[in-house]
Each structure stands twice: as structure tokens, then as C-alpha cells.
Short mmCIF file of C-alpha atoms and ligand atoms in Angstrom, two decimals:
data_model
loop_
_atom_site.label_atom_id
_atom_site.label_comp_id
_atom_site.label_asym_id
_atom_site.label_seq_id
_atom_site.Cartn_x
_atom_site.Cartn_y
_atom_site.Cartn_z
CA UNK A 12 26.78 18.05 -2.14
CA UNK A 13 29.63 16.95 -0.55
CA UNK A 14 32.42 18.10 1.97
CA UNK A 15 31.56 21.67 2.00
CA UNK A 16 27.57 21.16 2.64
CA UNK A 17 28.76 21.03 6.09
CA UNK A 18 28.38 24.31 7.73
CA UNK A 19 30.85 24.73 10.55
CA UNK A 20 29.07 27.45 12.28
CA UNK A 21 31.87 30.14 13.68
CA UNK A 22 34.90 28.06 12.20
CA UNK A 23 34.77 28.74 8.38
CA UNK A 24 33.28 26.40 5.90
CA UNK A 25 36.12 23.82 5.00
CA UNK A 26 36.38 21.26 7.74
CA UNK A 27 40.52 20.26 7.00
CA UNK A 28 41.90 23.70 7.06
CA UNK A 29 40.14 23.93 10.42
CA UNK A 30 41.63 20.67 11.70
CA UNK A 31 44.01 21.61 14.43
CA UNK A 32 43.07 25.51 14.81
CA UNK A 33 39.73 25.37 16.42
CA UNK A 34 40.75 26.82 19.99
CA UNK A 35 43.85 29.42 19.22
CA UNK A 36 45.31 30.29 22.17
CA UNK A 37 42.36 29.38 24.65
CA UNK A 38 42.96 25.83 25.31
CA UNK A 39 43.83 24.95 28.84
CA UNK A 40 47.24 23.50 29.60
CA UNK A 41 47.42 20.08 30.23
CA UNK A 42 49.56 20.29 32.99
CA UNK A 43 47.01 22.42 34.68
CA UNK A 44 46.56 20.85 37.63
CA UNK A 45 42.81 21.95 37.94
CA UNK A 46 41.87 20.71 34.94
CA UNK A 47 39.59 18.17 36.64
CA UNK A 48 38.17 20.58 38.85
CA UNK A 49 37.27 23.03 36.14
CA UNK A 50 35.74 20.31 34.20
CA UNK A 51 33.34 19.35 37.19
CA UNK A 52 32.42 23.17 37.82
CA UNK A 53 31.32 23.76 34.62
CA UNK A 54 29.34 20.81 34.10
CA UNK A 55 27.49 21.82 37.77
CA UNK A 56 26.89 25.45 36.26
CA UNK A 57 25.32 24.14 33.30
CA UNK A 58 23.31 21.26 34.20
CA UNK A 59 20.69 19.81 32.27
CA UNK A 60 21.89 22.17 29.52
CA UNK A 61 24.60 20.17 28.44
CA UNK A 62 24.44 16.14 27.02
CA UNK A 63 27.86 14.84 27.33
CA UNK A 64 28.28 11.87 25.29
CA UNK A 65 31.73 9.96 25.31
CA UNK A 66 32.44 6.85 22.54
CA UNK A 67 34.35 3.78 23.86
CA UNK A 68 37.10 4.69 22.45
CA UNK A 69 37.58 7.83 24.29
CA UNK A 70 40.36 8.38 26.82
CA UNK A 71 39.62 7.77 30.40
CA UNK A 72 40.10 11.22 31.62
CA UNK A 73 37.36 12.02 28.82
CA UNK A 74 34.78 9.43 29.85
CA UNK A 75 34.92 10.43 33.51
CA UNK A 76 32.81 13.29 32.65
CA UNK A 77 30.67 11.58 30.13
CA UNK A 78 27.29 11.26 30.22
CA UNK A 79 26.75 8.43 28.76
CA UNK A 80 29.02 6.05 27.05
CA UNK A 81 28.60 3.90 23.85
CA UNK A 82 28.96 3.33 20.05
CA UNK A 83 28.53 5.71 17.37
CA UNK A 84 25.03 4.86 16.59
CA UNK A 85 23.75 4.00 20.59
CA UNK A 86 25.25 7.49 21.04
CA UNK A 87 23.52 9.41 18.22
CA UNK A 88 20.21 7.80 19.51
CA UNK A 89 21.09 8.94 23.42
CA UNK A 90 21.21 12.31 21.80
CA UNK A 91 18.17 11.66 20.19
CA UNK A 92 16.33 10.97 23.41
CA UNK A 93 17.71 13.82 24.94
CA UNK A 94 15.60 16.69 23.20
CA UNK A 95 15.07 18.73 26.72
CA UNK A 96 19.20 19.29 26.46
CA UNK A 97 20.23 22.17 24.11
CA UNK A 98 23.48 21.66 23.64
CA UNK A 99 24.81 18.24 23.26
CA UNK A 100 29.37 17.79 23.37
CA UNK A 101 30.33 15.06 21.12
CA UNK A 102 33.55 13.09 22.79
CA UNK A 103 33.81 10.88 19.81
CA UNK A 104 34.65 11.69 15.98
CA UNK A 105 33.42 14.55 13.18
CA UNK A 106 31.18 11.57 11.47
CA UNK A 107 29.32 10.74 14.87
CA UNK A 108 29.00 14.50 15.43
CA UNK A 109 27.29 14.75 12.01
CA UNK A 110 24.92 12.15 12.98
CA UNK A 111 24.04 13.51 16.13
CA UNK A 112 23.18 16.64 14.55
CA UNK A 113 20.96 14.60 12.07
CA UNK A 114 19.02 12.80 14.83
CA UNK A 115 18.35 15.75 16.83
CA UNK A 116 16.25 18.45 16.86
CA UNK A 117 16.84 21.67 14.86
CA UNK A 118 17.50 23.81 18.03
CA UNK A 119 19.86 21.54 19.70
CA UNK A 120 23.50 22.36 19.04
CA UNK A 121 26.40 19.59 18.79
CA UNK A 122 29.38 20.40 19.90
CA UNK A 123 32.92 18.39 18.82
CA UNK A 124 35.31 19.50 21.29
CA UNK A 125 38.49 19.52 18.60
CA UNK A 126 37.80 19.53 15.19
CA UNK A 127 40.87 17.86 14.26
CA UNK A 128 38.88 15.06 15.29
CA UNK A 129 38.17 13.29 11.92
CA UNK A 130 37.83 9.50 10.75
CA UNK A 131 40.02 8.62 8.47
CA UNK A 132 37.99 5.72 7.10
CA UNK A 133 35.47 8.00 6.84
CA UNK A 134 37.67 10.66 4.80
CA UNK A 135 38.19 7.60 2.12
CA UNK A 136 34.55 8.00 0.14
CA UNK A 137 33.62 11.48 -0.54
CA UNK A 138 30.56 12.65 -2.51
CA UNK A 139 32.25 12.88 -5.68
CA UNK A 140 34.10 9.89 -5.54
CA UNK A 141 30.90 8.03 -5.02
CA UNK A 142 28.98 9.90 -7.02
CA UNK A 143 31.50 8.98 -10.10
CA UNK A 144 31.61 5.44 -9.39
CA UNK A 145 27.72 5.14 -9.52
CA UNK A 146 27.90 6.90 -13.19
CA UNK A 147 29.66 3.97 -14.31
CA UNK A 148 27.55 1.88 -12.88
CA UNK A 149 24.66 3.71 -14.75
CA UNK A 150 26.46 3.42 -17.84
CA UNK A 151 26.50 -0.42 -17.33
CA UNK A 152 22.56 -0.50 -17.07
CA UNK A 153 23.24 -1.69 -13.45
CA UNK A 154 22.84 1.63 -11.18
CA UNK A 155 19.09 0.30 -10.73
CA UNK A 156 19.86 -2.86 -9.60
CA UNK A 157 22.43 -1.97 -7.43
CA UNK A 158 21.76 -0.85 -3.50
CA UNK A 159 24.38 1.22 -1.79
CA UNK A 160 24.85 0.39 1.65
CA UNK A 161 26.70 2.85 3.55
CA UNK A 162 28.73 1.97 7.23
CA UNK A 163 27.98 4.50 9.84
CA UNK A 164 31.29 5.49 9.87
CA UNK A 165 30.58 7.80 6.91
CA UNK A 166 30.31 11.64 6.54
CA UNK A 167 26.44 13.05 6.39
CA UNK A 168 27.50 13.21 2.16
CA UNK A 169 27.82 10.07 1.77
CA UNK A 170 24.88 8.63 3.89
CA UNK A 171 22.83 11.20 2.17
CA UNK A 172 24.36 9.42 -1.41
CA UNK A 173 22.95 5.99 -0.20
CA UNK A 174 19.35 7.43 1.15
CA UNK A 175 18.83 9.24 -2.20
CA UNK A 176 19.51 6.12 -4.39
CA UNK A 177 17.64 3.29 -2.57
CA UNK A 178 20.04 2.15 0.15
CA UNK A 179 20.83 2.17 3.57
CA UNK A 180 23.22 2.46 6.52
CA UNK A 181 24.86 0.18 8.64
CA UNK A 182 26.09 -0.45 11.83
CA UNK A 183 28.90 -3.10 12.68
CA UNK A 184 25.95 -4.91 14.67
CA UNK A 185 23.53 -4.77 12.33
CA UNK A 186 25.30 -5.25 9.03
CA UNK A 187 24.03 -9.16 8.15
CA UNK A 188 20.39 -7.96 8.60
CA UNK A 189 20.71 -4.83 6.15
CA UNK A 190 23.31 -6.70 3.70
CA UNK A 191 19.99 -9.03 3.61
CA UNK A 192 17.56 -6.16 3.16
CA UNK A 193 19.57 -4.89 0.32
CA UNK A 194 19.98 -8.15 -1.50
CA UNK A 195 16.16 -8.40 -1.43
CA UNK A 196 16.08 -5.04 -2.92
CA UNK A 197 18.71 -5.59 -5.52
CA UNK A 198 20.82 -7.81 -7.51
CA UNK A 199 24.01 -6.47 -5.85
CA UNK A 200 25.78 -4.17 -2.95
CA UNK A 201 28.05 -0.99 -3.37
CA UNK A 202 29.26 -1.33 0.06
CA UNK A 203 30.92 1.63 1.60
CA UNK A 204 33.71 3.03 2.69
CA UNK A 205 35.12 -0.14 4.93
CA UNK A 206 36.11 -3.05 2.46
CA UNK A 207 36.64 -5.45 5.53
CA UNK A 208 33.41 -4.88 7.41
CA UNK A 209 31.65 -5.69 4.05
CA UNK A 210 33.74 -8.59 3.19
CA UNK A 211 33.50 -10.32 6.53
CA UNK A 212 29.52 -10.18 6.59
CA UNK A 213 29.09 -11.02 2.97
CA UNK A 214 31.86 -14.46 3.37
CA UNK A 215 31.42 -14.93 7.17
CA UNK A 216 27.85 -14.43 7.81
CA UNK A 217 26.12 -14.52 4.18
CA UNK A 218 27.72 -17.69 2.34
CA UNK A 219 28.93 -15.84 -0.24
CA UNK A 220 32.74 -15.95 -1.93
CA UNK A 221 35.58 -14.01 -1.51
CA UNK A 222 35.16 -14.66 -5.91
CA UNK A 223 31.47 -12.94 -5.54
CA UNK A 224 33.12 -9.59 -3.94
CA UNK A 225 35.68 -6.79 -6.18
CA UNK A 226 37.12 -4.37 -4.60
CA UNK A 227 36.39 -0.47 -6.42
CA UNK A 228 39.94 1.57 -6.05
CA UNK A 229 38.62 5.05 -6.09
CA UNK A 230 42.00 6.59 -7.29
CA UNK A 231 41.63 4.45 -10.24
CA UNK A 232 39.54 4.61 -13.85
CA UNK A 233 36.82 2.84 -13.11
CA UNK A 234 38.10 1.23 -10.14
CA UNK A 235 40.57 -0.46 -11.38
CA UNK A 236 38.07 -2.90 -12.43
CA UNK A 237 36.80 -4.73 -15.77
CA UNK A 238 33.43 -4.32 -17.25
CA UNK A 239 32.31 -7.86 -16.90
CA UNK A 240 34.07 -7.85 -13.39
CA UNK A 241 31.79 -4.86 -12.07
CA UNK A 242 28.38 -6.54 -13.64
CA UNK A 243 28.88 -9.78 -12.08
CA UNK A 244 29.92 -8.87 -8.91
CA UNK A 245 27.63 -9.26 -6.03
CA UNK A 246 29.30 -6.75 -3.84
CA UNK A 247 31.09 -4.05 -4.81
CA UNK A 248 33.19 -3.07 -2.09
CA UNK A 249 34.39 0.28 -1.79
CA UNK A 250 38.58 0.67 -1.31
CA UNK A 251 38.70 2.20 2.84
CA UNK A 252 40.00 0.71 6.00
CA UNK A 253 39.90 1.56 9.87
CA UNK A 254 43.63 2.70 10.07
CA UNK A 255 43.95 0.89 13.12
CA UNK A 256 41.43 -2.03 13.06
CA UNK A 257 43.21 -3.07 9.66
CA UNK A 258 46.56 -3.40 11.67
CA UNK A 259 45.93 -6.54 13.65
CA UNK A 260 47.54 -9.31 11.71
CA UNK A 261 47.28 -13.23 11.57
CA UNK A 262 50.72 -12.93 12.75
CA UNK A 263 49.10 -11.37 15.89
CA UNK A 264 46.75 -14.15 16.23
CA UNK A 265 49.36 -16.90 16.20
CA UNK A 266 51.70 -14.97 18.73
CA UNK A 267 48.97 -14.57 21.46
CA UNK A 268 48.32 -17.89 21.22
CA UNK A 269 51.76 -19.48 21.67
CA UNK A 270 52.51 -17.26 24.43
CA UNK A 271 48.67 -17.63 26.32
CA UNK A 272 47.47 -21.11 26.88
CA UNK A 273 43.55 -21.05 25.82
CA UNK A 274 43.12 -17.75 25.39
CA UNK A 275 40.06 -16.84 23.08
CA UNK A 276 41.09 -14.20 19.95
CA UNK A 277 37.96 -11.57 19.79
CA UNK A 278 38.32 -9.09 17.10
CA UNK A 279 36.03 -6.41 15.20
CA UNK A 280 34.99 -7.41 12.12
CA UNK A 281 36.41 -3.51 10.66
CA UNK A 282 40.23 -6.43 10.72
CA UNK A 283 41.14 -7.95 7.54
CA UNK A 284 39.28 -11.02 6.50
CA UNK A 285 41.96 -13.35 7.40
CA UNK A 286 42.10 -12.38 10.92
CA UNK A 287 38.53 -12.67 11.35
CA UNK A 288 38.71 -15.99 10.22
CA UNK A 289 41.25 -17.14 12.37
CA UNK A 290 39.35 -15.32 15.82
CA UNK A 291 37.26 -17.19 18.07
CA UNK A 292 34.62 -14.57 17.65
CA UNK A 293 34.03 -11.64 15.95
CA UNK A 294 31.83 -8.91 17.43
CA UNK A 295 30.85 -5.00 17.39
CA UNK A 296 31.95 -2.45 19.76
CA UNK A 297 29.07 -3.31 21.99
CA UNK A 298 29.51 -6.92 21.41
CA UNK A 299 32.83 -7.22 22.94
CA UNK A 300 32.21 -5.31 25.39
CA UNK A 301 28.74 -7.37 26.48
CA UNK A 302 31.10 -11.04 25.69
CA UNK A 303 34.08 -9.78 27.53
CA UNK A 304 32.17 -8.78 30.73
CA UNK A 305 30.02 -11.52 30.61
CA UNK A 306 32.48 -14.28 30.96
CA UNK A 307 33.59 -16.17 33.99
CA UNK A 308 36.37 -15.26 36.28
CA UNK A 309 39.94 -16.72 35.27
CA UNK A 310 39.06 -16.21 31.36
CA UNK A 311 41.46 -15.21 28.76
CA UNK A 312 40.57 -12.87 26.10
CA UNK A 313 42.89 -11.07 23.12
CA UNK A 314 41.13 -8.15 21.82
CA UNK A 315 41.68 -6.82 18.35
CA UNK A 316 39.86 -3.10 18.45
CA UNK A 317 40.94 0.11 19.93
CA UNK A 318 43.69 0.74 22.56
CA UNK A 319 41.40 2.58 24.89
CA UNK A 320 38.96 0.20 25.90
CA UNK A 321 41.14 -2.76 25.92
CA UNK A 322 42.95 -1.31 28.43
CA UNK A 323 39.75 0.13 30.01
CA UNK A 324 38.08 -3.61 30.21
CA UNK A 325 41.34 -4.85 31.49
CA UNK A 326 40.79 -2.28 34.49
CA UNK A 327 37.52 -3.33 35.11
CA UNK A 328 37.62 -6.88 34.86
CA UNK A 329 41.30 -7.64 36.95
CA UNK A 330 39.57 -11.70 37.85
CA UNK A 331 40.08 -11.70 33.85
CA UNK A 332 43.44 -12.04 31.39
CA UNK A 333 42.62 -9.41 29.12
CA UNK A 334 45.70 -8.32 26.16
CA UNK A 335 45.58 -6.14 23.21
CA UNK A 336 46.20 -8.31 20.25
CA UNK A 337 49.12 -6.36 18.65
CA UNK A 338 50.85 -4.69 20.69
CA UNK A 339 52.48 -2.53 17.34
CA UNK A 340 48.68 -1.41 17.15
CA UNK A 341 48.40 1.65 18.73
CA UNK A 342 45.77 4.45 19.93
CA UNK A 343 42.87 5.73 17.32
CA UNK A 344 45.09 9.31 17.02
CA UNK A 345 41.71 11.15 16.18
CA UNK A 346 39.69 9.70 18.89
CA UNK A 347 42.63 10.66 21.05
CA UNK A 348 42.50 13.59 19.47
CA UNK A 349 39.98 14.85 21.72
CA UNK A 350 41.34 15.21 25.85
CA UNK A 351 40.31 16.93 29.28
CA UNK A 352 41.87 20.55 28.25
CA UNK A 353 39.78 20.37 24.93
CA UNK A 354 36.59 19.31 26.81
CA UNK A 355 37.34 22.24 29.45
CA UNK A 356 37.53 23.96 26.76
CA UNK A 357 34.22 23.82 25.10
CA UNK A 358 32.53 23.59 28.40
CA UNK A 359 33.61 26.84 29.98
CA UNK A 360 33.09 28.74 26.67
CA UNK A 361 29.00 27.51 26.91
CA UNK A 362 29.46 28.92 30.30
CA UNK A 363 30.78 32.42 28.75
CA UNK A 364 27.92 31.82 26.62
CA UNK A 365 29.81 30.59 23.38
CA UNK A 366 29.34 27.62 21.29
CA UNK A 367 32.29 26.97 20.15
CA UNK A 368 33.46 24.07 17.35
CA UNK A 369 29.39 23.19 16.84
CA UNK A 370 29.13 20.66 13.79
CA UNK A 371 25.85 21.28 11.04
CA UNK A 372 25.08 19.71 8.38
CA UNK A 373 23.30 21.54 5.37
CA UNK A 374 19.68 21.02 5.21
CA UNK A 375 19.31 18.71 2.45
CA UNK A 376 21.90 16.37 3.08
CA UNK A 377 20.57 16.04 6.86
CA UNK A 378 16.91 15.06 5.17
CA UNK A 379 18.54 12.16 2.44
CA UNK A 380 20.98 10.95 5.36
CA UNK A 381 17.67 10.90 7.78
CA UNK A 382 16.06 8.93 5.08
CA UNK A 383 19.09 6.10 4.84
CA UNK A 384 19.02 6.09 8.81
CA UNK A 385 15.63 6.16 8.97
CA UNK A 386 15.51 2.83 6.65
CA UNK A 387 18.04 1.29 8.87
CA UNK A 388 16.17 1.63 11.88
CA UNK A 389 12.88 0.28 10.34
CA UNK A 390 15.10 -3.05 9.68
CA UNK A 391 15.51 -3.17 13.39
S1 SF4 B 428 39.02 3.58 15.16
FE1 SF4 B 428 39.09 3.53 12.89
S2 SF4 B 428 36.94 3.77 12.22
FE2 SF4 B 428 37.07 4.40 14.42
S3 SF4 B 428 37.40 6.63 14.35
FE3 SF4 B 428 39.44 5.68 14.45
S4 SF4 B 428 40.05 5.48 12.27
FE4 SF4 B 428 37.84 5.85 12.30
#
């Protein structure tokens, strides 16, 4: 079970050689100057049939046409509640897509407008990976006392990994409550595949020590890590990174705040641990989003998270200072990866009557995965 249980209906069976060829010669130019117009047609001509769903992170010229906006999981339950919609387009990443799929019924058909669109976070656990680092922990008689938590932004493998062995999934709003549910379930945490996102919850939110966490280097024999180091850790945590969250630097922090008089540092907690200490607050997607819109006029914010809705909540709230953080820290490349001529794209062709780029995942890893999310939702 792992990168090749996912079926990509019509585009072969191996997700990476796909990356980047999913539309040969049929993609719209983007200079087209009707791009927009084509976009509204076809959404008119299909109607109810379609569920457009665009992730913050999106660009703007995406989320015009979006349905509904939000975060990877708030989208995946939109979907969800959408059963009456056959075919739903994914403006987000290949992980979210997965999910969707999961959440949704059988007959509904998810559509990720480019393929290329990957994680790649998400492409640092796969199935095998994981599944060799919990042999080792079987070896050490601790595999039964040890829950895996899994971050949402995970393929369907690896969720599936952590719903067949005990454990759960996560969201970045929701990790201290199922980081608690798993340490009353266990003695310790494989946490997966963002180190930083586990780190911050267990130190920040938890009380425990940066001494109680080891990090498991998945290109290494057994993790790079002691024997007596893996049994007495209380959280193992998995060697991935958001490849643009991880960017934002205390160096950052202590340049905004020279040049900005007062200005409050928010920041996701997916940024290294020391720049989540040194921010004023550290919050989800959503949570910035709610904090940042929420505040009176004339305040200052610095944002640490992606490009795309910095600049978006910067447009919407002009009675507001709002800066990136870094400004070395540039654009999600895979979010980006979707834009209007790819949407176009996969709209017109469920015009023609084609689903094109759909995302499925094999039978058995949709159940386990269901299972993990399932368990998250009942901590809720
Ligand atoms: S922002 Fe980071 S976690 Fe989100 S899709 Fe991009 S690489 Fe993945």
C-alpha cells in the first residue's frame, strides 16, 4: 500500500511521471484574453454539477471562481456536504484531493486541475518509509505503546498507516486536543510528516521538552537514532518540513520589528520552533485569518504563512498594516501550480463530457484513512 494504491483514473498509475503532463497540448494560453470569460461560461453550463473548492493559498484569479474557500480539512468537509454535486474541482494540492475523495461519496468524482500539484511535505513520509520505521519500533517491544499521529497534510497511504495501527490525524487547529488523545492512548507519539507542527504543540502547548522529542531521519538506519534514545522518547517526530513555512527565520522576526513600531509577529505553527517562540501568536490557516480580520483599524500584523493570502488579507483589510514576514519567502510553487488556464481547462472538458485529471484512492486505503479521520472528528 503505498504511492501506487492511488488510481489516477485516465492518467496512468504513477502520480510523478504524470506531474507536469496532465493536459498535452489542450491547456488554454494564459495570455488568452477570454480566459475569464470562458471560466464563467462553463461554470453557468454546468451548474450545480460542479463543487468548486479553492484553498487559501490559491491565487486570486483561482479563488474568483471558487466556491467556497478554506483549509484543507474545512474544504474536504464542504465536499462532504455537497453529495447532490457529482463532480467536485479541487483548487488546492494532490493530498487535499485525496481527502476529498475519501470524504465523499463513491459516485462523486474529484477533480485536481494540474497534477503537478503535489505537497512536498507530504512527499517526505511514504508508506514504506513509515512502515520500516514502525518495524523497529516493534522490534523494541514499543510498536504497542506507541500512537501514530498523522498531519493532514499527508497522502491517503500514510493516513491509512496511522488508522490501521491505533492513531489519528491532525489538523494544525486541532493538534493539542489529538496530541492529548494519543498520549491517553499511549506512552508516546510517532508524529508525522511535519517535525515543526509536532514540536511546537508538544513544547508550546503540552509542557513537554525540546529533551522529550527525537527527531527520526528517514534516509537513515534507524533514524539516525540510538536504541535507548527511541524508547525514551515521548515523541518521535518524523524528519519533513513545509518548504516554505520552514523559511521564515528569527532573523525575520527581529527585522520586522526594528523597522515596524508595535507590530504583532503571527506565524503558523508548520515555522521552526524558534520562530514560534519568538511570535506574538501562533495560529492555523483559519486562525490567522479569523485574528487578522478581527482586529481594530490602524493594527499592525507580520504574517509568517503563504504568499497568497498575505497579500490577499492585505487587500482586504487596507485600515490595517499587514507585511509578509520574509520577504526571501516566496509563493507555495505547487499551490501556484494550479492557475485560470488549468481551471478552464478541466471545466470545459466536463462540459465536452470528460473528466479529466480525477484523483482515487484504492479502496482499502480510503476505508483505514476514513477510520484515522473518522477518529479525529470524534475528538471534535
Ligand atoms: S504550503 Fe507547505 S504544506 Fe502547504 S502545500 Fe505548500 S509545501 Fe505543502
Amino acid at each position: 500500500m503505498g504511492i501506487t494504491d492511488l488510481l489516477l483514473l485516465g492518467q496512468g498509475s504513477d502520480l510523478a511521471s504524470e506531474r507536469g503532463v496532465s493536459c498535452p497540448g489542450e491547456l488554454p494560453a494564459p495570455s488568452d484574453p477570454d480566459l475569464r470569460e470562458r471560466a464563467r461560461r462553463a461554470r453557468a453550463t454546468l451548474g450545480d454539477q460542479v463543487f468548486v473548492l479553492g484553498h487559501h493559498y490559491q491565487r486570486d484569479e483561482v479563488i474568483e471562481f471558487a466556491d467556497v474557500t478554506g483549509d484543507s480539512f474545512k474544504l474536504a468537509r464542504d465536499a462532504a456536504a455537497r453529495p447532490d454535486a457529482p463532480y467536485i474541482v479541487f483548487c488546492g494540492v494532490h493530498f487535499m484531493a485525496e481527502s476529498a475523495d475519501i470524504l465523499t461519496s463513491p459516485s462523486q468524482r474529484v477533480i485536481l486541475p494540474d497534477l503537478a500539484a503535489g505537497c512536498s511535505m507530504a512527499d517526505m513520509a511514504n508508506y514504506e518509509q513509515v512502515a520500516a520505521c514502525w518495524a523497529v519500533l516493534d522490534e523494541l517491544g514499543i510498536g504497542q505503546s506507541t500512537i501514530p499521529v498523522t498531519y493532514m497534510n499527508s497522502s491517503a497511504a500514510i493516513k491509512a498507516f496511522t488508522g490501521e495501527h491505533g492513531g489519528t490525524v491532525c489538523t494544525s487547529s486541532n493538534a493539542h486536543t489529538t496530541l492529548t488523545w494519543a498520549f491517553s492512548q499511549g506512552e508516546r507519539v510517532l508524529f508525522l510528516p511535519d517535525q515543526h507542527l509536532g514540536r511546537n504543540t508538544a513544547v508550546l502547548q503540552m509542557g513537554l521538552t525540546l529533551g522529550d522529542c527525537v527527531v527520526w531521519n528517514p534516509w537513515k538506519p534507524r533514524g539516525g537514532l540510538t536504541d535507548s534514545q527511541i524508547k525514551n522518547a515521548k515523541m518521535i517526530l518524523w524528519r519533513g518540513h513545509c518548504s516554505v513555512h520552514a523559511r521564515f527565520s528569527l532573523d525575520s522576526i527581529n527585522d520586522v520589528r526594528s523597522r515596524i513600531r508595535d507590530v504583532q509577529v503571527i506565524v503558523h505553527p508548520e515555522c521552526q520552533h524558534e520562530v514560534a517562540l519568538n511570535a506574538d501568536i501562533i495560529g492555523s490557516t483559519e486562525q490567522i485569518i479569523k485574528t487578522v480580520s478581527n482586529s481594530p483599524a490602524g493594527s499592525k500584523w507580520a504574517i509568517g504563512t503563504e504568499l497568497n493570502l498575505v497579500k490577499r488579507l492585505a487587500q482586504q483589510h487596507q485600515d490595517k498594516q499587514i507585511v509578509f514576514l520574509d520577504k526571501s519567502v516566496c509563493y507555495c510553487s505547487t499551490m501556484n501550480r494550479i492557475d485560470l488556464p488549468h481551471l478552464v481547462w478541466s471545466l470545459e472538458s466536463l462540459v465536452e463530457g470528460r473528466v479529466v485529471n480525477e484523483i482515487k484512492v484504492a479502496e482499502r486505503t480510503a476505508h483505514f484513512a476514513r477510520v484515522a479521520l473518522d477518529r479525529m472528528l470524534s475528538l471534535i
